[in-house]
């Protein structure tokens, strides 16, 4: 008799291939078990309500902002009740930045952090060398390179919002962290919006339709973009043979006296649906894919971007990725953990439009902040119902 588990992830080599590879090896050591993975676009993956996915799938790859909603509604299995304290302690101790913590909400471990990411900088070494340019180290140097038409970053609404967060956090103020009425102070928010608009005006307009994958595809396939100052990192593009041109990844620029930019934590975790009829088996696989040895080997070797620190420190893995993991780890370790309360996704879904509208069309930044504050208060009220 065959026991089948169904999983859902996103459609990219980083999101899909390592899940299939780890499932294949798990099945080989567990006769009678069948694990299938389905995939959807990155946008569809982000937009799909987690409660609907949990009705159809046993294993869910999720973004950590869903943690509060999942814990509040009992959508995912509380993993802390099904694994040892030693396993959880190892996950916490060897977290990449706050990746492990990001899936823990009100004492419920909604997922294991099997994938870690935050916006980092990337560049085409050959293009910079040909133009006699250096990798920017400061915001002013970034603007200077952008004026030459060689800079682009992800400009779709959700990335615009994440970049707004980044510029607020770098100034020393974490959005949505002071009270339930205001996203950020006017002084901090206005400067963040103005900085983002100034840079955007110097970049190609088509990037306003790009997510990070589109940025990296454009950089690695053409000869126009030499530098990306911040976009969620993908180690795949630093691996020989993956794309036509190799990308190099590094830490981000400094913003005046504030130091290096602090970007907004991303990554994904693996959770188990509360509707799963084979919970023990599903949790066993989730723990298997999150284990340090599998993260460092089968998962990472098949294009994965692990959430366990053992992989990021691994000499061989860094050799294969031109030092991607060690070069970007400092950015992961200082990354900002965005809100995860039950109604947060409602805010995020609409706030990005407000930020993006401003960086495209301008206007009064104070009005943008007022719009954000209204969305924030509404989402907080919804969460309290």
Tab-separated table of C-alpha atoms in Angstrom:
chain	number	residue	atom	x	y	z
A	1	UNK	CA	0.000	0.000	0.000
A	2	UNK	CA	1.343	3.445	-0.949
A	3	UNK	CA	1.049	6.491	1.289
A	4	UNK	CA	1.023	9.723	-0.703
A	5	UNK	CA	1.940	13.229	0.422
A	6	UNK	CA	1.315	16.250	-1.814
A	7	UNK	CA	3.363	19.422	-1.584
A	8	UNK	CA	3.131	22.901	-3.108
A	9	UNK	CA	6.046	25.245	-3.771
A	10	UNK	CA	6.983	28.005	-6.234
A	11	UNK	CA	8.144	27.670	-9.811
A	12	UNK	CA	11.866	28.346	-9.817
A	13	UNK	CA	14.932	26.125	-9.660
A	14	UNK	CA	15.511	27.301	-6.093
A	15	UNK	CA	11.909	26.627	-5.095
A	16	UNK	CA	11.169	23.369	-6.893
A	17	UNK	CA	14.241	21.258	-7.696
A	18	UNK	CA	15.620	20.824	-4.134
A	19	UNK	CA	12.164	19.769	-2.909
A	20	UNK	CA	11.934	17.092	-5.595
A	21	UNK	CA	15.482	15.914	-4.956
A	22	UNK	CA	15.020	15.566	-1.200
A	23	UNK	CA	11.644	13.874	-1.698
A	24	UNK	CA	13.208	11.380	-4.110
A	25	UNK	CA	15.902	10.408	-1.626
A	26	UNK	CA	13.387	10.216	1.240
A	27	UNK	CA	11.180	7.892	-0.831
A	28	UNK	CA	14.147	5.663	-1.608
A	29	UNK	CA	14.698	5.127	2.112
A	30	UNK	CA	10.983	4.856	2.899
A	31	UNK	CA	9.405	2.181	0.685
A	32	UNK	CA	5.699	2.656	0.162
A	33	UNK	CA	5.868	6.453	0.432
A	34	UNK	CA	5.112	8.734	-2.521
A	35	UNK	CA	5.799	12.487	-2.269
A	36	UNK	CA	4.753	14.715	-5.158
A	37	UNK	CA	5.493	18.416	-5.517
A	38	UNK	CA	3.476	20.889	-7.551
A	39	UNK	CA	4.577	24.407	-8.423
A	40	UNK	CA	3.042	27.749	-9.280
A	41	UNK	CA	4.449	31.128	-10.264
A	42	UNK	CA	6.104	33.262	-7.615
A	43	UNK	CA	3.201	35.728	-7.733
A	44	UNK	CA	0.562	32.990	-7.540
A	45	UNK	CA	2.518	31.444	-4.693
A	46	UNK	CA	2.477	34.723	-2.776
A	47	UNK	CA	-1.169	35.500	-3.476
A	48	UNK	CA	-2.800	32.129	-2.767
A	49	UNK	CA	-4.592	32.070	0.617
A	50	UNK	CA	-2.820	29.590	2.826
A	51	UNK	CA	-6.084	28.118	4.140
A	52	UNK	CA	-7.071	27.052	0.626
A	53	UNK	CA	-3.687	25.497	-0.057
A	54	UNK	CA	-3.927	23.580	3.216
A	55	UNK	CA	-7.137	21.985	1.988
A	56	UNK	CA	-5.382	20.478	-1.036
A	57	UNK	CA	-1.810	19.852	0.070
A	58	UNK	CA	-0.083	18.092	2.957
A	59	UNK	CA	3.235	19.948	2.704
A	60	UNK	CA	3.264	23.715	2.197
A	61	UNK	CA	6.191	25.958	1.412
A	62	UNK	CA	5.175	29.273	2.986
A	63	UNK	CA	6.398	32.825	3.530
A	64	UNK	CA	6.849	33.700	7.205
A	65	UNK	CA	4.332	36.605	7.213
A	66	UNK	CA	1.692	33.854	7.121
A	67	UNK	CA	2.868	32.555	10.516
A	68	UNK	CA	0.488	34.663	12.599
A	69	UNK	CA	-2.563	33.850	10.509
A	70	UNK	CA	-1.667	30.148	10.401
A	71	UNK	CA	-1.173	29.996	14.164
A	72	UNK	CA	-4.325	32.004	14.869
A	73	UNK	CA	-6.549	29.878	12.629
A	74	UNK	CA	-4.925	26.505	13.343
A	75	UNK	CA	-4.169	25.935	9.666
A	76	UNK	CA	-0.782	24.269	10.146
A	77	UNK	CA	0.414	21.538	12.475
A	78	UNK	CA	2.224	22.913	15.573
A	79	UNK	CA	5.576	21.339	14.759
A	80	UNK	CA	6.961	21.838	18.256
A	81	UNK	CA	4.550	19.131	19.416
A	82	UNK	CA	5.944	16.569	16.993
A	83	UNK	CA	9.739	16.905	17.083
A	84	UNK	CA	12.301	16.741	19.854
A	85	UNK	CA	13.452	19.720	21.870
A	86	UNK	CA	16.983	18.962	20.678
A	87	UNK	CA	15.947	19.281	17.029
A	88	UNK	CA	14.266	22.646	17.647
A	89	UNK	CA	17.257	23.854	19.643
A	90	UNK	CA	19.573	22.998	16.759
A	91	UNK	CA	17.327	24.824	14.300
A	92	UNK	CA	17.306	27.911	16.519
A	93	UNK	CA	21.031	27.832	17.240
A	94	UNK	CA	21.971	27.476	13.579
A	95	UNK	CA	19.402	29.820	12.089
A	96	UNK	CA	20.464	32.121	9.275
A	97	UNK	CA	19.591	35.467	10.768
A	98	UNK	CA	16.091	35.321	12.248
A	99	UNK	CA	14.846	32.734	9.730
A	100	UNK	CA	13.926	30.091	12.309
A	101	UNK	CA	12.284	32.608	14.620
A	102	UNK	CA	10.226	34.005	11.749
A	103	UNK	CA	8.000	30.898	11.697
A	104	UNK	CA	7.480	30.881	15.476
A	105	UNK	CA	4.372	32.814	16.509
A	106	UNK	CA	2.728	32.763	19.948
A	107	UNK	CA	4.631	29.606	20.787
A	108	UNK	CA	3.547	27.772	17.617
A	109	UNK	CA	6.289	26.602	15.252
A	110	UNK	CA	4.333	26.851	12.019
A	111	UNK	CA	7.198	25.782	9.746
A	112	UNK	CA	10.882	24.894	9.581
A	113	UNK	CA	13.104	27.437	7.831
A	114	UNK	CA	14.435	25.383	4.924
A	115	UNK	CA	15.234	28.420	2.757
A	116	UNK	CA	16.826	31.746	3.713
A	117	UNK	CA	16.978	35.003	1.773
A	118	UNK	CA	17.092	38.763	2.060
A	119	UNK	CA	17.798	41.487	-0.501
A	120	UNK	CA	21.518	41.694	-1.238
A	121	UNK	CA	23.637	43.338	-3.934
A	122	UNK	CA	24.740	41.628	-7.142
A	123	UNK	CA	26.865	42.566	-10.119
A	124	UNK	CA	28.367	41.514	-13.432
A	125	UNK	CA	32.089	41.549	-12.843
A	126	UNK	CA	32.862	41.564	-16.561
A	127	UNK	CA	30.661	44.583	-17.294
A	128	UNK	CA	32.004	46.627	-14.398
A	129	UNK	CA	35.581	45.841	-15.424
A	130	UNK	CA	34.912	46.753	-19.058
A	131	UNK	CA	33.470	50.105	-17.955
A	132	UNK	CA	36.323	50.660	-15.467
A	133	UNK	CA	33.786	50.797	-12.649
A	134	UNK	CA	34.006	49.498	-9.085
A	135	UNK	CA	31.276	47.836	-7.023
A	136	UNK	CA	29.514	50.726	-5.223
A	137	UNK	CA	30.129	50.951	-1.500
A	138	UNK	CA	27.971	53.965	-0.620
A	139	UNK	CA	24.558	55.346	-1.585
A	140	UNK	CA	26.252	58.238	-3.414
A	141	UNK	CA	28.378	55.818	-5.441
A	142	UNK	CA	25.213	53.850	-6.232
A	143	UNK	CA	23.504	56.977	-7.563
A	144	UNK	CA	26.572	57.802	-9.647
A	145	UNK	CA	26.507	54.374	-11.302
A	146	UNK	CA	22.740	54.569	-11.794
A	147	UNK	CA	23.149	57.871	-13.655
A	148	UNK	CA	25.190	55.920	-16.217
A	149	UNK	CA	22.244	53.609	-16.852
A	150	UNK	CA	23.800	50.445	-15.436
A	151	UNK	CA	21.606	49.842	-12.347
A	152	UNK	CA	18.267	48.062	-11.837
A	153	UNK	CA	16.355	46.383	-9.019
A	154	UNK	CA	12.951	44.767	-8.470
A	155	UNK	CA	10.139	47.315	-8.728
A	156	UNK	CA	6.859	45.418	-8.401
A	157	UNK	CA	4.651	46.531	-5.484
A	158	UNK	CA	5.715	43.985	-2.864
A	159	UNK	CA	9.412	44.614	-3.531
A	160	UNK	CA	8.822	48.372	-3.472
A	161	UNK	CA	7.347	47.965	0.010
A	162	UNK	CA	10.236	45.771	1.164
A	163	UNK	CA	12.688	48.401	-0.078
A	164	UNK	CA	10.751	51.100	1.772
A	165	UNK	CA	11.032	49.005	4.933
A	166	UNK	CA	14.761	48.637	4.296
A	167	UNK	CA	15.366	52.366	4.072
A	168	UNK	CA	13.361	52.964	7.253
A	169	UNK	CA	15.130	50.237	9.211
A	170	UNK	CA	18.536	51.458	8.075
A	171	UNK	CA	17.701	54.836	9.583
A	172	UNK	CA	17.069	53.042	12.875
A	173	UNK	CA	13.270	52.739	12.877
A	174	UNK	CA	11.528	49.404	12.312
A	175	UNK	CA	8.148	49.805	10.556
A	176	UNK	CA	5.005	48.682	12.381
A	177	UNK	CA	6.955	48.239	15.591
A	178	UNK	CA	6.097	51.266	17.726
A	179	UNK	CA	2.285	51.272	17.913
A	180	UNK	CA	-0.884	50.107	16.164
A	181	UNK	CA	-1.610	53.495	14.585
A	182	UNK	CA	1.484	54.438	12.622
A	183	UNK	CA	3.753	52.474	10.270
A	184	UNK	CA	6.732	54.754	10.775
A	185	UNK	CA	7.437	58.345	11.801
A	186	UNK	CA	6.965	61.052	9.191
A	187	UNK	CA	10.630	62.079	9.205
A	188	UNK	CA	11.893	58.559	8.604
A	189	UNK	CA	9.184	57.616	6.126
A	190	UNK	CA	9.507	60.740	3.991
A	191	UNK	CA	13.257	60.302	3.599
A	192	UNK	CA	12.850	56.615	2.725
A	193	UNK	CA	10.300	57.421	0.021
A	194	UNK	CA	12.372	60.253	-1.418
A	195	UNK	CA	15.535	58.138	-1.553
A	196	UNK	CA	13.688	55.332	-3.297
A	197	UNK	CA	12.088	57.676	-5.831
A	198	UNK	CA	15.401	59.382	-6.591
A	199	UNK	CA	17.096	56.054	-7.355
A	200	UNK	CA	14.150	54.679	-9.330
A	201	UNK	CA	14.177	57.703	-11.647
A	202	UNK	CA	17.713	56.775	-12.701
A	203	UNK	CA	16.867	53.168	-13.546
A	204	UNK	CA	15.200	51.529	-16.584
A	205	UNK	CA	11.426	51.875	-16.480
A	206	UNK	CA	10.858	48.199	-17.321
A	207	UNK	CA	12.184	47.170	-13.910
A	208	UNK	CA	8.935	48.439	-12.408
A	209	UNK	CA	7.419	45.217	-13.754
A	210	UNK	CA	10.214	42.970	-12.455
A	211	UNK	CA	10.474	40.724	-9.431
A	212	UNK	CA	13.954	39.586	-8.300
A	213	UNK	CA	13.958	36.610	-10.677
A	214	UNK	CA	13.265	38.905	-13.638
A	215	UNK	CA	16.109	41.176	-12.505
A	216	UNK	CA	18.563	38.302	-12.388
A	217	UNK	CA	17.404	36.887	-15.699
A	218	UNK	CA	17.936	40.292	-17.313
A	219	UNK	CA	21.355	40.750	-15.713
A	220	UNK	CA	22.589	37.275	-16.589
A	221	UNK	CA	21.293	37.158	-20.166
A	222	UNK	CA	22.069	40.652	-21.502
A	223	UNK	CA	24.794	43.261	-21.249
A	224	UNK	CA	22.825	46.284	-20.062
A	225	UNK	CA	22.594	45.939	-16.274
A	226	UNK	CA	25.878	45.769	-14.400
A	227	UNK	CA	24.695	46.190	-10.818
A	228	UNK	CA	21.651	45.531	-8.653
A	229	UNK	CA	21.811	47.292	-5.266
A	230	UNK	CA	19.192	45.131	-3.537
A	231	UNK	CA	16.972	42.202	-4.509
A	232	UNK	CA	16.192	38.939	-2.757
A	233	UNK	CA	19.273	36.823	-3.374
A	234	UNK	CA	19.259	33.716	-5.561
A	235	UNK	CA	22.441	31.656	-5.320
A	236	UNK	CA	21.483	29.833	-8.539
A	237	UNK	CA	22.758	32.745	-10.633
A	238	UNK	CA	26.160	32.503	-8.930
A	239	UNK	CA	26.542	28.867	-9.998
A	240	UNK	CA	28.504	28.040	-13.150
A	241	UNK	CA	26.317	26.880	-16.014
A	242	UNK	CA	23.018	28.120	-14.628
A	243	UNK	CA	22.783	31.220	-16.797
A	244	UNK	CA	24.668	32.660	-19.760
A	245	UNK	CA	26.613	35.114	-17.578
A	246	UNK	CA	27.679	34.510	-14.000
A	247	UNK	CA	26.485	36.929	-11.320
A	248	UNK	CA	28.484	37.773	-8.220
A	249	UNK	CA	26.714	38.604	-4.960
A	250	UNK	CA	27.878	40.786	-2.110
A	251	UNK	CA	26.710	42.990	0.756
A	252	UNK	CA	24.838	46.222	0.149
A	253	UNK	CA	25.976	49.833	0.163
A	254	UNK	CA	26.144	52.123	3.169
A	255	UNK	CA	23.642	54.931	3.702
A	256	UNK	CA	25.669	57.811	5.111
A	257	UNK	CA	26.341	57.526	8.822
A	258	UNK	CA	23.681	54.805	9.194
A	259	UNK	CA	25.991	52.078	7.914
A	260	UNK	CA	25.147	49.295	5.502
A	261	UNK	CA	21.558	48.863	4.432
A	262	UNK	CA	19.406	46.525	6.516
A	263	UNK	CA	17.065	44.737	4.143
A	264	UNK	CA	13.847	42.836	4.866
A	265	UNK	CA	14.079	39.123	5.630
A	266	UNK	CA	12.516	36.717	3.142
A	267	UNK	CA	13.028	33.002	2.611
A	268	UNK	CA	10.527	30.167	2.962
A	269	UNK	CA	9.630	27.429	5.415
A	270	UNK	CA	8.034	24.014	5.168
A	271	UNK	CA	4.825	23.475	7.107
A	272	UNK	CA	2.347	20.615	7.425
A	273	UNK	CA	-1.371	21.101	6.866
A	274	UNK	CA	-3.573	20.496	9.890
A	275	UNK	CA	-5.818	18.542	7.490
A	276	UNK	CA	-3.058	16.097	6.614
A	277	UNK	CA	-4.106	12.496	7.382
A	278	UNK	CA	-0.487	11.308	7.679
A	279	UNK	CA	0.855	13.913	10.061
A	280	UNK	CA	3.702	11.862	11.533
A	281	UNK	CA	5.076	11.015	8.113
A	282	UNK	CA	4.711	14.581	6.834
A	283	UNK	CA	6.498	15.985	9.886
A	284	UNK	CA	9.223	13.369	9.501
A	285	UNK	CA	9.849	14.544	5.952
A	286	UNK	CA	9.739	18.207	6.972
A	287	UNK	CA	12.343	17.523	9.672
A	288	UNK	CA	14.406	15.527	7.171
A	289	UNK	CA	14.552	18.364	4.645
A	290	UNK	CA	15.379	20.843	7.434
A	291	UNK	CA	18.135	18.719	8.991
A	292	UNK	CA	21.672	20.138	8.827
A	293	UNK	CA	23.162	17.293	6.776
A	294	UNK	CA	20.420	17.305	4.124
A	295	UNK	CA	20.358	21.103	3.979
A	296	UNK	CA	24.106	21.171	3.378
A	297	UNK	CA	24.155	18.351	0.818
A	298	UNK	CA	21.129	17.084	-1.140
A	299	UNK	CA	19.120	20.284	-0.726
A	300	UNK	CA	21.917	22.755	-1.475
A	301	UNK	CA	23.520	20.658	-4.210
A	302	UNK	CA	20.248	20.733	-6.145
A	303	UNK	CA	19.930	24.502	-6.267
A	304	UNK	CA	18.479	25.090	-2.817
A	305	UNK	CA	19.292	28.087	-0.647
A	306	UNK	CA	19.296	26.525	2.827
A	307	UNK	CA	17.912	27.942	6.031
A	308	UNK	CA	20.443	26.047	8.179
A	309	UNK	CA	23.682	27.849	8.924
A	310	UNK	CA	25.805	24.731	8.422
A	311	UNK	CA	25.278	25.129	4.687
A	312	UNK	CA	26.162	28.833	4.578
A	313	UNK	CA	29.492	28.140	6.291
A	314	UNK	CA	30.301	25.145	4.070
A	315	UNK	CA	33.566	25.564	2.129
A	316	UNK	CA	32.559	23.366	-0.808
A	317	UNK	CA	29.156	24.989	-1.239
A	318	UNK	CA	30.767	28.431	-1.276
A	319	UNK	CA	33.286	27.238	-3.855
A	320	UNK	CA	30.442	26.119	-6.123
A	321	UNK	CA	28.632	29.454	-5.783
A	322	UNK	CA	31.585	31.824	-6.049
A	323	UNK	CA	31.343	32.609	-2.360
A	324	UNK	CA	27.651	33.549	-2.455
A	325	UNK	CA	26.788	32.305	1.021
A	326	UNK	CA	29.653	33.773	3.029
A	327	UNK	CA	29.538	37.039	1.066
A	328	UNK	CA	25.852	37.656	1.789
A	329	UNK	CA	25.541	36.111	5.259
A	330	UNK	CA	26.161	39.429	7.097
A	331	UNK	CA	23.128	40.915	5.334
A	332	UNK	CA	20.996	37.947	6.438
A	333	UNK	CA	22.160	38.251	10.021
A	334	UNK	CA	21.105	41.894	10.345
A	335	UNK	CA	17.909	41.640	8.250
A	336	UNK	CA	14.666	43.116	9.554
A	337	UNK	CA	11.883	40.704	10.511
A	338	UNK	CA	8.649	42.202	9.180
A	339	UNK	CA	5.292	41.895	11.013
A	340	UNK	CA	3.511	38.536	11.129
A	341	UNK	CA	0.277	39.337	12.979
A	342	UNK	CA	-2.843	37.637	11.683
A	343	UNK	CA	-4.014	40.505	9.456
A	344	UNK	CA	-0.619	41.632	8.191
A	345	UNK	CA	-0.911	40.168	4.676
A	346	UNK	CA	-3.947	42.369	4.033
A	347	UNK	CA	-1.736	45.395	4.727
A	348	UNK	CA	1.176	44.135	2.644
A	349	UNK	CA	-1.030	43.351	-0.351
A	350	UNK	CA	-2.136	46.993	-0.660
A	351	UNK	CA	0.695	48.998	0.898
A	352	UNK	CA	3.088	48.074	-1.895
A	353	UNK	CA	0.809	49.777	-4.419
A	354	UNK	CA	0.963	53.016	-2.434
A	355	UNK	CA	4.754	53.011	-2.324
A	356	UNK	CA	5.115	52.053	-5.981
A	357	UNK	CA	2.612	54.708	-7.103
A	358	UNK	CA	4.742	57.316	-5.383
A	359	UNK	CA	8.086	56.228	-6.789
A	360	UNK	CA	6.546	56.281	-10.277
A	361	UNK	CA	4.396	59.414	-10.165
A	362	UNK	CA	5.658	61.425	-7.190
A	363	UNK	CA	3.376	63.604	-5.104
A	364	UNK	CA	3.448	64.405	-1.407
A	365	UNK	CA	5.231	61.655	0.542
A	366	UNK	CA	3.219	62.638	3.610
A	367	UNK	CA	0.042	61.565	1.791
A	368	UNK	CA	1.627	58.195	1.023
A	369	UNK	CA	2.392	57.729	4.713
A	370	UNK	CA	-1.178	58.655	5.623
A	371	UNK	CA	-2.421	56.046	3.169
A	372	UNK	CA	-0.082	53.458	4.659
A	373	UNK	CA	-1.205	54.314	8.183
A	374	UNK	CA	-4.855	53.875	7.197
A	375	UNK	CA	-4.153	50.460	5.691
A	376	UNK	CA	-2.162	49.506	8.761
A	377	UNK	CA	-4.870	50.471	11.214
A	378	UNK	CA	-7.455	48.610	9.172
A	379	UNK	CA	-5.360	45.439	9.120
A	380	UNK	CA	-4.799	45.668	12.875
A	381	UNK	CA	-8.531	45.963	13.476
A	382	UNK	CA	-9.177	42.973	11.214
A	383	UNK	CA	-6.606	40.936	13.122
A	384	UNK	CA	-8.323	41.695	16.435
A	385	UNK	CA	-11.707	40.366	15.318
